[in-house]
Amino acid sequence: LKELSIDLIDKYIEREAKKAKKQKEEEHKKMRIIAARWTGMNKSEVFQAWSLFTKRSINQNTRDAANAARIKREKEAAVVAAVKLSRWNVAKWEEAEDVWSDKPFWTHVETGETRWDEPLLEHFLPANFVVPEDLKDKTYEELNIDTDEVYTEVEVPYPKAEPGYE
């Protein structure tokens, strides 16, 4: 077990070192491009070139951050939509008690279908449904995002329709 944890740590350190090296190489590449363009320029041209590069870099970083935030909101909205739909499906089942066995059973209010096992939220979530790590600790109320605010197409994983609802 100790060897496995040491191997995992070594792999993690190696991966992070590669990321850092790649980032530094990209930064050096940009600086070499700027330096090559500056050769033979006077101070005013150098400053203007540097200013233009900086503005473009800041604008790109701003666009990247906005895009990442939009993608995160869309993923959260998809999770919330799936949970809301599952809760809606669970609410369609009413509990009753069998007169002969005194065991509880559930009846679907629309189809009349009966079942012995309690319909749980997990039964109506899509297969392989995974709540993202940053949302796992949030309660349903904290996740209550207005999904109408997301105007782009979001792939919402809906559960398969029950017979008669296709």
PDB file of N, CA and C in Angstrom, residues 95-106 115-116:
ATOM      1  N   GLU A  95     -48.152   6.502  -1.213  1.00  0.00           N
ATOM      2  CA  GLU A  95     -47.958   5.330  -0.366  1.00  0.00           C
ATOM      3  C   GLU A  95     -49.308   4.857   0.178  1.00  0.00           C
ATOM      4  N   ALA A  96     -49.438   3.568   0.241  1.00  0.00           N
ATOM      5  CA  ALA A  96     -50.631   2.954   0.830  1.00  0.00           C
ATOM      6  C   ALA A  96     -50.177   1.701   1.583  1.00  0.00           C
ATOM      7  N   GLU A  97     -51.084   1.099   2.333  1.00  0.00           N
ATOM      8  CA  GLU A  97     -50.727  -0.091   3.096  1.00  0.00           C
ATOM      9  C   GLU A  97     -51.593  -1.260   2.655  1.00  0.00           C
ATOM     10  N   ASP A  98     -50.947  -2.376   2.412  1.00  0.00           N
ATOM     11  CA  ASP A  98     -51.644  -3.584   2.001  1.00  0.00           C
ATOM     12  C   ASP A  98     -52.441  -4.110   3.203  1.00  0.00           C
ATOM     13  N   VAL A  99     -53.744  -4.316   2.996  1.00  0.00           N
ATOM     14  CA  VAL A  99     -54.601  -4.739   4.103  1.00  0.00           C
ATOM     15  C   VAL A  99     -54.293  -6.152   4.583  1.00  0.00           C
ATOM     16  N   TRP A 100     -53.739  -6.981   3.735  1.00  0.00           N
ATOM     17  CA  TRP A 100     -53.484  -8.375   4.086  1.00  0.00           C
ATOM     18  C   TRP A 100     -52.131  -8.557   4.774  1.00  0.00           C
ATOM     19  N   SER A 101     -51.128  -7.820   4.304  1.00  0.00           N
ATOM     20  CA  SER A 101     -49.789  -8.031   4.864  1.00  0.00           C
ATOM     21  C   SER A 101     -49.310  -6.869   5.739  1.00  0.00           C
ATOM     22  N   ASP A 102     -50.064  -5.778   5.759  1.00  0.00           N
ATOM     23  CA  ASP A 102     -49.679  -4.571   6.495  1.00  0.00           C
ATOM     24  C   ASP A 102     -48.341  -3.996   6.020  1.00  0.00           C
ATOM     25  N   LYS A 103     -47.957  -4.321   4.817  1.00  0.00           N
ATOM     26  CA  LYS A 103     -46.722  -3.776   4.241  1.00  0.00           C
ATOM     27  C   LYS A 103     -47.077  -2.579   3.362  1.00  0.00           C
ATOM     28  N   PRO A 104     -46.184  -1.603   3.331  1.00  0.00           N
ATOM     29  CA  PRO A 104     -46.471  -0.443   2.464  1.00  0.00           C
ATOM     30  C   PRO A 104     -46.230  -0.786   0.989  1.00  0.00           C
ATOM     31  N   PHE A 105     -47.022  -0.160   0.137  1.00  0.00           N
ATOM     32  CA  PHE A 105     -46.790  -0.244  -1.305  1.00  0.00           C
ATOM     33  C   PHE A 105     -47.089   1.126  -1.886  1.00  0.00           C
ATOM     34  N   TRP A 106     -46.667   1.324  -3.115  1.00  0.00           N
ATOM     35  CA  TRP A 106     -46.819   2.642  -3.744  1.00  0.00           C
ATOM     36  C   TRP A 106     -47.593   2.503  -5.040  1.00  0.00           C
ATOM     37  N   ARG A 115     -46.185  -0.831  -6.889  1.00  0.00           N
ATOM     38  CA  ARG A 115     -44.879  -1.457  -6.640  1.00  0.00           C
ATOM     39  C   ARG A 115     -44.683  -1.574  -5.135  1.00  0.00           C
ATOM     40  N   TRP A 116     -43.877  -2.576  -4.753  1.00  0.00           N
ATOM     41  CA  TRP A 116     -43.615  -2.808  -3.340  1.00  0.00           C
ATOM     42  C   TRP A 116     -42.454  -1.960  -2.826  1.00  0.00           C
TER      43      TRP A 116
END
